[in-house]
Tab-separated table of C-alpha atoms and ligand atoms in Angstrom:
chain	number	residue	atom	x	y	z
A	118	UNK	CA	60.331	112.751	133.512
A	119	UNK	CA	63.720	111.600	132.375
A	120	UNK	CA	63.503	108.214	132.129
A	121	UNK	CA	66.724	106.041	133.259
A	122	UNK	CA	68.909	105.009	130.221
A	123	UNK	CA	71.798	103.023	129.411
A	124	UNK	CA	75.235	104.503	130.215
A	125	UNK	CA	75.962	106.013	127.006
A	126	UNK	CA	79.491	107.296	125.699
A	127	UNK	CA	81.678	109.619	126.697
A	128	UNK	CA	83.431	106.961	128.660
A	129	UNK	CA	83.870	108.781	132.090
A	130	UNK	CA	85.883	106.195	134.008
A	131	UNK	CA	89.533	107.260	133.695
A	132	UNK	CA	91.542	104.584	135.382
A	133	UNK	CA	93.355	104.940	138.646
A	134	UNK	CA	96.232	103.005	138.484
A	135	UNK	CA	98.153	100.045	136.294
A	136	UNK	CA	95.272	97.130	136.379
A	137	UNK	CA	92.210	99.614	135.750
A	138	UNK	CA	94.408	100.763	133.003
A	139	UNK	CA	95.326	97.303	131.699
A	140	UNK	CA	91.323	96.149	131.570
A	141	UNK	CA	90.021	99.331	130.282
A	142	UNK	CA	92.349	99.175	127.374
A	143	UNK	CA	91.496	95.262	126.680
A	144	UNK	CA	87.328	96.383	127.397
A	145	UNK	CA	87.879	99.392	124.563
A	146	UNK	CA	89.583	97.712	122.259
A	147	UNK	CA	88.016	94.276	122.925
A	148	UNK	CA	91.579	92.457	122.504
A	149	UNK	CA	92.226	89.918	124.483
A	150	UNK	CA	95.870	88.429	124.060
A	151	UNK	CA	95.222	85.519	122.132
A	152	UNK	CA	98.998	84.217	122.908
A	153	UNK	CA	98.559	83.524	126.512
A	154	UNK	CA	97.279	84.573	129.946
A	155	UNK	CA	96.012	88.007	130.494
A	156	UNK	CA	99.093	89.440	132.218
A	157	UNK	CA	97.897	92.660	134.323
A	158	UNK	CA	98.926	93.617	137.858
A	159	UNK	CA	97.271	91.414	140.720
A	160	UNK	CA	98.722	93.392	143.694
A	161	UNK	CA	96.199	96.234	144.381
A	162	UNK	CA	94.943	97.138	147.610
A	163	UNK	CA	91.245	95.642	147.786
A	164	UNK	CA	89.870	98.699	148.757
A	165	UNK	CA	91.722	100.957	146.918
A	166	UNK	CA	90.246	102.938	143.985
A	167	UNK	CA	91.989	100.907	140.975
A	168	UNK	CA	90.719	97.472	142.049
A	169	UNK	CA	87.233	98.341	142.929
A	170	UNK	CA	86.774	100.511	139.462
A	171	UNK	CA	88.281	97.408	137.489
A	172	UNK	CA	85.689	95.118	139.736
A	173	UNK	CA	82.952	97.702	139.000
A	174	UNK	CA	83.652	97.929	135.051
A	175	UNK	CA	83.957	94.474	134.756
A	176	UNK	CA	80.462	93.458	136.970
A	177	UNK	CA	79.287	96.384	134.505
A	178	UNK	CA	79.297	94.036	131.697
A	179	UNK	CA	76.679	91.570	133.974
A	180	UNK	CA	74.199	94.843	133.593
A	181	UNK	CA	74.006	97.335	131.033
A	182	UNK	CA	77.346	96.947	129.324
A	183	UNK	CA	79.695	100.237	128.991
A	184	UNK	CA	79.293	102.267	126.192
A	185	UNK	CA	81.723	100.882	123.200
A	186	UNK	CA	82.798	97.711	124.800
A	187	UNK	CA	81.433	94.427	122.869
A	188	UNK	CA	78.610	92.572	124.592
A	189	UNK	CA	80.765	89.433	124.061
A	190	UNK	CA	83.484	90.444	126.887
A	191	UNK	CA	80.620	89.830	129.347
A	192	UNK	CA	81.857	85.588	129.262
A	193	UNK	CA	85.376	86.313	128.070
A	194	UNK	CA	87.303	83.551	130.111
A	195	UNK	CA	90.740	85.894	130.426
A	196	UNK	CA	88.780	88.820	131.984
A	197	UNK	CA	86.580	86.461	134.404
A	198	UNK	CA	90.156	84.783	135.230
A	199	UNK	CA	91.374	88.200	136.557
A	200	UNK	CA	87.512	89.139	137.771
A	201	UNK	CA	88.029	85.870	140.042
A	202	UNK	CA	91.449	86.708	141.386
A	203	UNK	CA	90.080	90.284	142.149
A	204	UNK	CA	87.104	89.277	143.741
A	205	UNK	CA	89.438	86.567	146.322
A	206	UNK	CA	91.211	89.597	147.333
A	207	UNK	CA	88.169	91.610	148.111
A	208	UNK	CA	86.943	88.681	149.720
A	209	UNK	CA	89.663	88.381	151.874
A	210	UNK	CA	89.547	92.218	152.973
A	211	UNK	CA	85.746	91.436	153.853
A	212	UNK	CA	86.408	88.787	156.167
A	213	UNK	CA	89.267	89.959	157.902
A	214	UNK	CA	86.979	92.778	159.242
A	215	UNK	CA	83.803	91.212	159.279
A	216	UNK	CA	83.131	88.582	162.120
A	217	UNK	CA	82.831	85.313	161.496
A	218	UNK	CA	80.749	82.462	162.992
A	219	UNK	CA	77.471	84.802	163.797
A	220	UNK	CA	73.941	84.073	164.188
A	221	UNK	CA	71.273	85.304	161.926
A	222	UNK	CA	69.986	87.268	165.496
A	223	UNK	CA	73.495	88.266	166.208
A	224	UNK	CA	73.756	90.510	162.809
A	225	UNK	CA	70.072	92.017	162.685
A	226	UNK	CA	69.339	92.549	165.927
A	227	UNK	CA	71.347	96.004	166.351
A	228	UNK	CA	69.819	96.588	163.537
A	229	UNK	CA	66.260	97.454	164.821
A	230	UNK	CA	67.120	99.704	167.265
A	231	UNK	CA	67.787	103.024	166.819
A	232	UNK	CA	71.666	103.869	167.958
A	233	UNK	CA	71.461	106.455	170.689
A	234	UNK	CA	74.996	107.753	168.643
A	235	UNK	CA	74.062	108.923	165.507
A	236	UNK	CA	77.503	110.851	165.036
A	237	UNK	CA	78.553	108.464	162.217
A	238	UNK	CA	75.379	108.787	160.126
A	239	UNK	CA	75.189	110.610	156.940
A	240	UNK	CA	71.768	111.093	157.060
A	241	UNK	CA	71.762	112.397	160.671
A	242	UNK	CA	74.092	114.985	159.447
A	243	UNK	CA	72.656	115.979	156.451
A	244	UNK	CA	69.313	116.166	158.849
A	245	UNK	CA	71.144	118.415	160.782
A	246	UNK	CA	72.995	120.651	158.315
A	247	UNK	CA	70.567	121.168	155.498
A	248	UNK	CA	73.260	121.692	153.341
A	249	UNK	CA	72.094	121.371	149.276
A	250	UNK	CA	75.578	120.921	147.675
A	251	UNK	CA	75.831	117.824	150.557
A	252	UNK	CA	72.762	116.746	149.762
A	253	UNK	CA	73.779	116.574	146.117
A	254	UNK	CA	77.173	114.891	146.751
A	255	UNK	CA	75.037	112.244	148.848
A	256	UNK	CA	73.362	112.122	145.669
A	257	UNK	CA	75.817	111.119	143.763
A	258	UNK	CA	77.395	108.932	145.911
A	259	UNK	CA	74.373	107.314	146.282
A	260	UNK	CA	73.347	106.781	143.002
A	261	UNK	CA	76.037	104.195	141.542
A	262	UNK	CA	73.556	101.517	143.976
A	263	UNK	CA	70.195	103.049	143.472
A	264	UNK	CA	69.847	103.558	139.972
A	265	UNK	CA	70.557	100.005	140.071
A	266	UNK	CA	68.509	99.525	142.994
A	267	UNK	CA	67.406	95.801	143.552
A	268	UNK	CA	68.748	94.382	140.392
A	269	UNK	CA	71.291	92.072	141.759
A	270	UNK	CA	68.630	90.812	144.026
A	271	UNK	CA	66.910	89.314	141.382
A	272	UNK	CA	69.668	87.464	140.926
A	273	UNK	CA	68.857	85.159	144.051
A	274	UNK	CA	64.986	84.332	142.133
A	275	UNK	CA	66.087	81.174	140.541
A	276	UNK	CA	67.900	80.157	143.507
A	277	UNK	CA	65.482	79.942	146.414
A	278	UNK	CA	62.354	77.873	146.334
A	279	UNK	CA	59.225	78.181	148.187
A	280	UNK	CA	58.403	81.275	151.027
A	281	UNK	CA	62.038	82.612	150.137
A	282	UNK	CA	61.154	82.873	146.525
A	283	UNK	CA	57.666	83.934	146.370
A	284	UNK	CA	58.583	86.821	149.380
A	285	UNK	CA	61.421	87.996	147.490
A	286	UNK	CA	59.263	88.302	144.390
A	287	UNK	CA	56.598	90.148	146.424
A	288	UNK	CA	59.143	92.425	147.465
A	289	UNK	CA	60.900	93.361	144.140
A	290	UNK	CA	57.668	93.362	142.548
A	291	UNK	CA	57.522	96.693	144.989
A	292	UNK	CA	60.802	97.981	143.807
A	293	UNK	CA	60.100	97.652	140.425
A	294	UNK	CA	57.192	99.641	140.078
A	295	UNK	CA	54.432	96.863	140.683
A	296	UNK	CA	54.037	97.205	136.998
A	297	UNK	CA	54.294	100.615	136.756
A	298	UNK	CA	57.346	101.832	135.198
A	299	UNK	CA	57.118	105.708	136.840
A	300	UNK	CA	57.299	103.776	140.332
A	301	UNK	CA	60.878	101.796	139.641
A	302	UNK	CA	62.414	103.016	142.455
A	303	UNK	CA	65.504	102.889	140.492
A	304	UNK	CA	63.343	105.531	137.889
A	305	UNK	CA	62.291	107.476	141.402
A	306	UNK	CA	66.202	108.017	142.276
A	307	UNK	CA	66.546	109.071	139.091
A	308	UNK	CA	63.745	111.601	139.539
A	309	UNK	CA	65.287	112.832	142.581
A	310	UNK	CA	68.396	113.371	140.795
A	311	UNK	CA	66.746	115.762	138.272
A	312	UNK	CA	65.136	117.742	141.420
A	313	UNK	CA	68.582	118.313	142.287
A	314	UNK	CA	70.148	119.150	139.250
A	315	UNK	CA	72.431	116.299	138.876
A	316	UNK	CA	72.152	114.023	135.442
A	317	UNK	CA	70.550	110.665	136.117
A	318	UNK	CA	71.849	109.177	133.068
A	319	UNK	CA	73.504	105.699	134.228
A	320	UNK	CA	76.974	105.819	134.957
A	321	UNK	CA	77.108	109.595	134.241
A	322	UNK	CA	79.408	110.317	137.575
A	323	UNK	CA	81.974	107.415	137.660
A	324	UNK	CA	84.376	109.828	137.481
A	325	UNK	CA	83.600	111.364	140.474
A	326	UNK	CA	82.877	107.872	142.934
A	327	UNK	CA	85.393	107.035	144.801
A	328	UNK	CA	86.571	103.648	145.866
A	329	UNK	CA	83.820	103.692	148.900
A	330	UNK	CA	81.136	103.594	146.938
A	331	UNK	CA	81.551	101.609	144.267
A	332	UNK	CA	82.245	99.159	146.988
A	333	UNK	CA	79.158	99.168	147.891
A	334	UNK	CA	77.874	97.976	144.909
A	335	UNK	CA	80.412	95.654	143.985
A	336	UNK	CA	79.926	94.037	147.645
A	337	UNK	CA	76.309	93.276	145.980
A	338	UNK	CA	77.339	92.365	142.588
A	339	UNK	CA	79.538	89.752	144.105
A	340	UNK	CA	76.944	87.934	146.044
A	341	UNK	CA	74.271	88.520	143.312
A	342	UNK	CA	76.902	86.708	140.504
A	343	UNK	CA	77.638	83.147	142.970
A	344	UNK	CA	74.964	80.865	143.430
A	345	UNK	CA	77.792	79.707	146.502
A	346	UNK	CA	76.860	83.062	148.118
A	347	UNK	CA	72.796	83.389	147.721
A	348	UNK	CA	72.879	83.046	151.988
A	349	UNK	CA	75.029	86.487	151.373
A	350	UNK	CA	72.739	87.819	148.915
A	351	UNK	CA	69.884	87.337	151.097
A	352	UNK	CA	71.581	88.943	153.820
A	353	UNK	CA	72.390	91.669	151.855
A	354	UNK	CA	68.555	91.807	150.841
A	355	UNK	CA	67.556	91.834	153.907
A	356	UNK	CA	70.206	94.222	155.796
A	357	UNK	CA	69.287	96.848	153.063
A	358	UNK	CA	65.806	96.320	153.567
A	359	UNK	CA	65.743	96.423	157.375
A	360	UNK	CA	68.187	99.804	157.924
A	361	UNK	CA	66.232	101.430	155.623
A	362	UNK	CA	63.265	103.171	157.301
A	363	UNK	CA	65.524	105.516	160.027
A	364	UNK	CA	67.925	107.284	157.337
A	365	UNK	CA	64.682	107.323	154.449
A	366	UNK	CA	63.002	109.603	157.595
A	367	UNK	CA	66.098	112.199	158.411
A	368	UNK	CA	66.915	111.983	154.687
A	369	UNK	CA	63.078	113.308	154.120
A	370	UNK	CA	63.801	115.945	156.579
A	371	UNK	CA	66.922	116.891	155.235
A	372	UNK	CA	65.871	117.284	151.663
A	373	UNK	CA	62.430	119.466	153.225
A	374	UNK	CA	65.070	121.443	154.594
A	375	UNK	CA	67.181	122.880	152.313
A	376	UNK	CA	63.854	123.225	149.905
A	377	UNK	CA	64.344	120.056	147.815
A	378	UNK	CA	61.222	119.763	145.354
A	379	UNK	CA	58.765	116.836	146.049
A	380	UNK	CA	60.177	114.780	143.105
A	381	UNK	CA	63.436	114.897	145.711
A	382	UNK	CA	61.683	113.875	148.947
A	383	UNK	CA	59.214	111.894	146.917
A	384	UNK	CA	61.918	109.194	147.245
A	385	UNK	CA	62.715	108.779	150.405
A	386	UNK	CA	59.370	109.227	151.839
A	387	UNK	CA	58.201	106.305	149.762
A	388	UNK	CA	61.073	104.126	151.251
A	389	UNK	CA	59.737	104.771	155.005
A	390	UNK	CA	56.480	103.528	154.699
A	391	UNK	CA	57.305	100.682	151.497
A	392	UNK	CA	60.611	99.217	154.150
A	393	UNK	CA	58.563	98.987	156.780
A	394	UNK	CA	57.054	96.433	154.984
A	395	UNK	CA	59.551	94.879	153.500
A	396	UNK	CA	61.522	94.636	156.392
A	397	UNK	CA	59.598	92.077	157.621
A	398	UNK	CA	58.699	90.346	154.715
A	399	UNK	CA	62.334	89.941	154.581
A	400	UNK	CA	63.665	88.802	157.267
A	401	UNK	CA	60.813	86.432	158.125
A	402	UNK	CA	60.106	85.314	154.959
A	403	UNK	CA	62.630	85.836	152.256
A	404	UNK	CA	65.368	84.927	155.421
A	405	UNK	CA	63.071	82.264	157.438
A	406	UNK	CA	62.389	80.769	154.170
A	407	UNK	CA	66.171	80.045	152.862
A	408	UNK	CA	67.188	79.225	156.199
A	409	UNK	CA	63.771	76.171	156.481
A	410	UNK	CA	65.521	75.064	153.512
A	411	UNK	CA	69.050	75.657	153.908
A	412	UNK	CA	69.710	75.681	157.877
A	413	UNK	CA	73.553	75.393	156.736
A	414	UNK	CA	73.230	78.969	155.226
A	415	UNK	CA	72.327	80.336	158.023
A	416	UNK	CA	76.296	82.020	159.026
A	417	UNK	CA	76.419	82.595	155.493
A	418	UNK	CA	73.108	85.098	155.533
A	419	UNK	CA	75.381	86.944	158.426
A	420	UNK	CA	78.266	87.173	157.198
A	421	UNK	CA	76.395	89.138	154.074
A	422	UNK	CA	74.390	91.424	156.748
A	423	UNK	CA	77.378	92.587	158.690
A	424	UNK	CA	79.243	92.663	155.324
A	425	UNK	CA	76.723	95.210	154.206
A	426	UNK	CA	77.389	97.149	157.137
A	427	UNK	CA	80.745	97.210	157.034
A	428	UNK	CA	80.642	99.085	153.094
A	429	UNK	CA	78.261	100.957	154.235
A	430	UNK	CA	79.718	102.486	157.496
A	431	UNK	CA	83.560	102.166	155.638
A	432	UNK	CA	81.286	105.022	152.812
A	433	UNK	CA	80.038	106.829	156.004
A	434	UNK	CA	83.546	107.070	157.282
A	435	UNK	CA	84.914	108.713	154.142
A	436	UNK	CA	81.963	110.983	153.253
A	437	UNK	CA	81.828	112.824	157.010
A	438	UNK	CA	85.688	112.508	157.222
A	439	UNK	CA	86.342	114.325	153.957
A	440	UNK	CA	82.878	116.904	154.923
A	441	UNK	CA	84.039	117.347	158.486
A	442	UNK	CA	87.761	118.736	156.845
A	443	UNK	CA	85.966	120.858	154.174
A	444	UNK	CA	85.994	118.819	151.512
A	445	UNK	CA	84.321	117.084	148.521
A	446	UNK	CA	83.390	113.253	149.517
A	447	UNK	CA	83.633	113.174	145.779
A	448	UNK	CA	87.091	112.515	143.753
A	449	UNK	CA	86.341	115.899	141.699
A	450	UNK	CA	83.821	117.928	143.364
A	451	UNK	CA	80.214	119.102	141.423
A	452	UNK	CA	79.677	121.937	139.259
A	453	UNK	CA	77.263	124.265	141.099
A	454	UNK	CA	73.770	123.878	140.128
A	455	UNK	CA	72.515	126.782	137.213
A	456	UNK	CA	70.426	128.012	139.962
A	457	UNK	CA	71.256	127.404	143.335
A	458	UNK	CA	68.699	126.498	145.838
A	459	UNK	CA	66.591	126.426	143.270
A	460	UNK	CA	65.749	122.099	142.904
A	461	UNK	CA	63.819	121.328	139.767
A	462	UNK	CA	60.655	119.605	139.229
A	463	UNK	CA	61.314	116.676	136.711
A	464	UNK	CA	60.066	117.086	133.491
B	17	FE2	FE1	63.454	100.569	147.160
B	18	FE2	FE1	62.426	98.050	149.898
């Protein structure tokens, strides 16, 4: 078994445009103009690939670090100055498309039913096609959030008191492995990743996300870093946990159809029966809970659920749009496996 590591160098992420060039020069170097404000561009488009890989390299530091950049830069006041004035923009991308003013029941209840239209589903498609090189994209696109499944999540502990805390704990007690350090699911993705002959080593494919899915995780990271936005977290805790179940069940029969090992399927599988549980524990519990305590929250916790949706359908836009034309979903497509159709069984 390959156990998940620290992103290690090569640095991968070449930057995509002035400002991801600007930060990645002052995060390798580690100088910070001493003789005045950071000066790099502010104008990017929020979702555009150079402001959500500056956002993701600088949230980076909040994890594991990057490979040759000084832990110090993690509280360097210049680089959260221009982390803040990045993360207003995004902000104010997210809520011009997200509604505003919802209920709790407004933003989960679509969520338990099964769409009759599953035409904009990834997993539906991948169901369908049993395609291994899509399978292995998915993969990758997948695995900037799941290799660091649940972390920001933990985040919210030291905020919430009472059921919220001690459900959430429950819960990520789960994703971690219940002491176990095999069962991190984060270690499981990872496993899945070596079925398919991709590298699980953290932060391996940066390269190759684009701007779509990093957003995902920086839509997380964001909420995880405020204490302002724990209502957010929690929704995005609980939105994750609750559409969970449907996709883990067509992703198990898409990865059983183009002759994924077990290590592969192993994965989802355990995500169908584990959300199921968790679903409820979290929106009764870890959501009931803040909400007894913080009833102001409460538009807050759906603003972060329909927020989640909205990265996540924006990724499922761009994957099928770019597979649907014939192309890579990734910015520089995969080598082929050594052995095609041949997964591997992790070591
Ligand atoms: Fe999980
Ligand atoms: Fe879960």
């Amino acid at each position: 078994m390959n156990a998940v590591t620290a992103s290690r160098p090569p640095w991968r992420a070449r930057p995509r445009g002035a400002l991801s060039e600007a930060i990645t020069a002052v995060l390798l170097t580690g100088k910070v103009p001493t003789d005045g404000p950071l000066n790099v561009p502010t104008h990017a488009d929020p979702w555009g690939e150079d402001l959500q890989l500056t956002l993701y390299l600088l949230y980076e530091l909040h994890y594991r670090g990057l490979p040759d950049v000084s832990d110090d830069l993690e509280w360097n006041p210049d680089l959260l100055r221009v982390r803040t004035g990045l993360e207003q923009a995004f902000l104010a991308a997210l809520e011009a498309d997200v509604p505003r003013g919802r209920t709790v029941a407004d933003a989960f209840d679509h969520l338990l039913k099964e769409p009759a239209d599953l035409s904009g589903s990834v997993s539906a498609h991948l169901a369908h096609r049993a395609d291994l090189d899509l399978v292995r994209e998915y993969a990758v696109l997948r695995s900037f959030y799941q290799l660091k499944e649940s972390d920001p999540h933990a985040w919210a502990l030291p905020r919430l008191t009472g059921r919220a805390k001690a459900a959430l704990a429950a819960i990520e007690y789960d994703e971690f492995g219940a002491g176990r350090p095999e069962a991190v699911h984060a270690q499981l993705f990872a496993n899945l990743m070596t079925s398919l002959q991709l590298d699980p080593d953290y932060g391996h494919y940066l390269d190759h996300a684009p701007a779509a899915a990093l957003t995902t995780v920086n839509l997380m990271s964001f909420f995880g870093l405020h204490r302002a936005w724990r209502g957010a977290l929690v929704g995005h805790f609980a939105c994750a946990e609750t559409a969970s179940s449907p996709g883990a069940r067509r992703m198990v029969k898409a990865l059983q159809a183009c002759g994924a090992g077990p290590a592969a399927v192993h994965f989802y599988a355990e995500h169908i029966t584990a959300d199921a549980v968790h679903e409820q524990l979290a929106r009764h519990e870890v959501v009931g809970g803040l909400l007894a305590e913080e009833p102001w929250l409460e538009q807050q916790v759906a603003f972060g659920c329909d927020a989640t949706v909205l990265v996540e359908n924006r990724l499922a836009s761009h994957v099928l749009n770019a597979w649907r034309n014939g192309r890579s979903a990734l910015r520089h497509p995969l080598d082929r496996p050594a052995s095609p159709g041949r997964p591997r069984t992790p070591e």
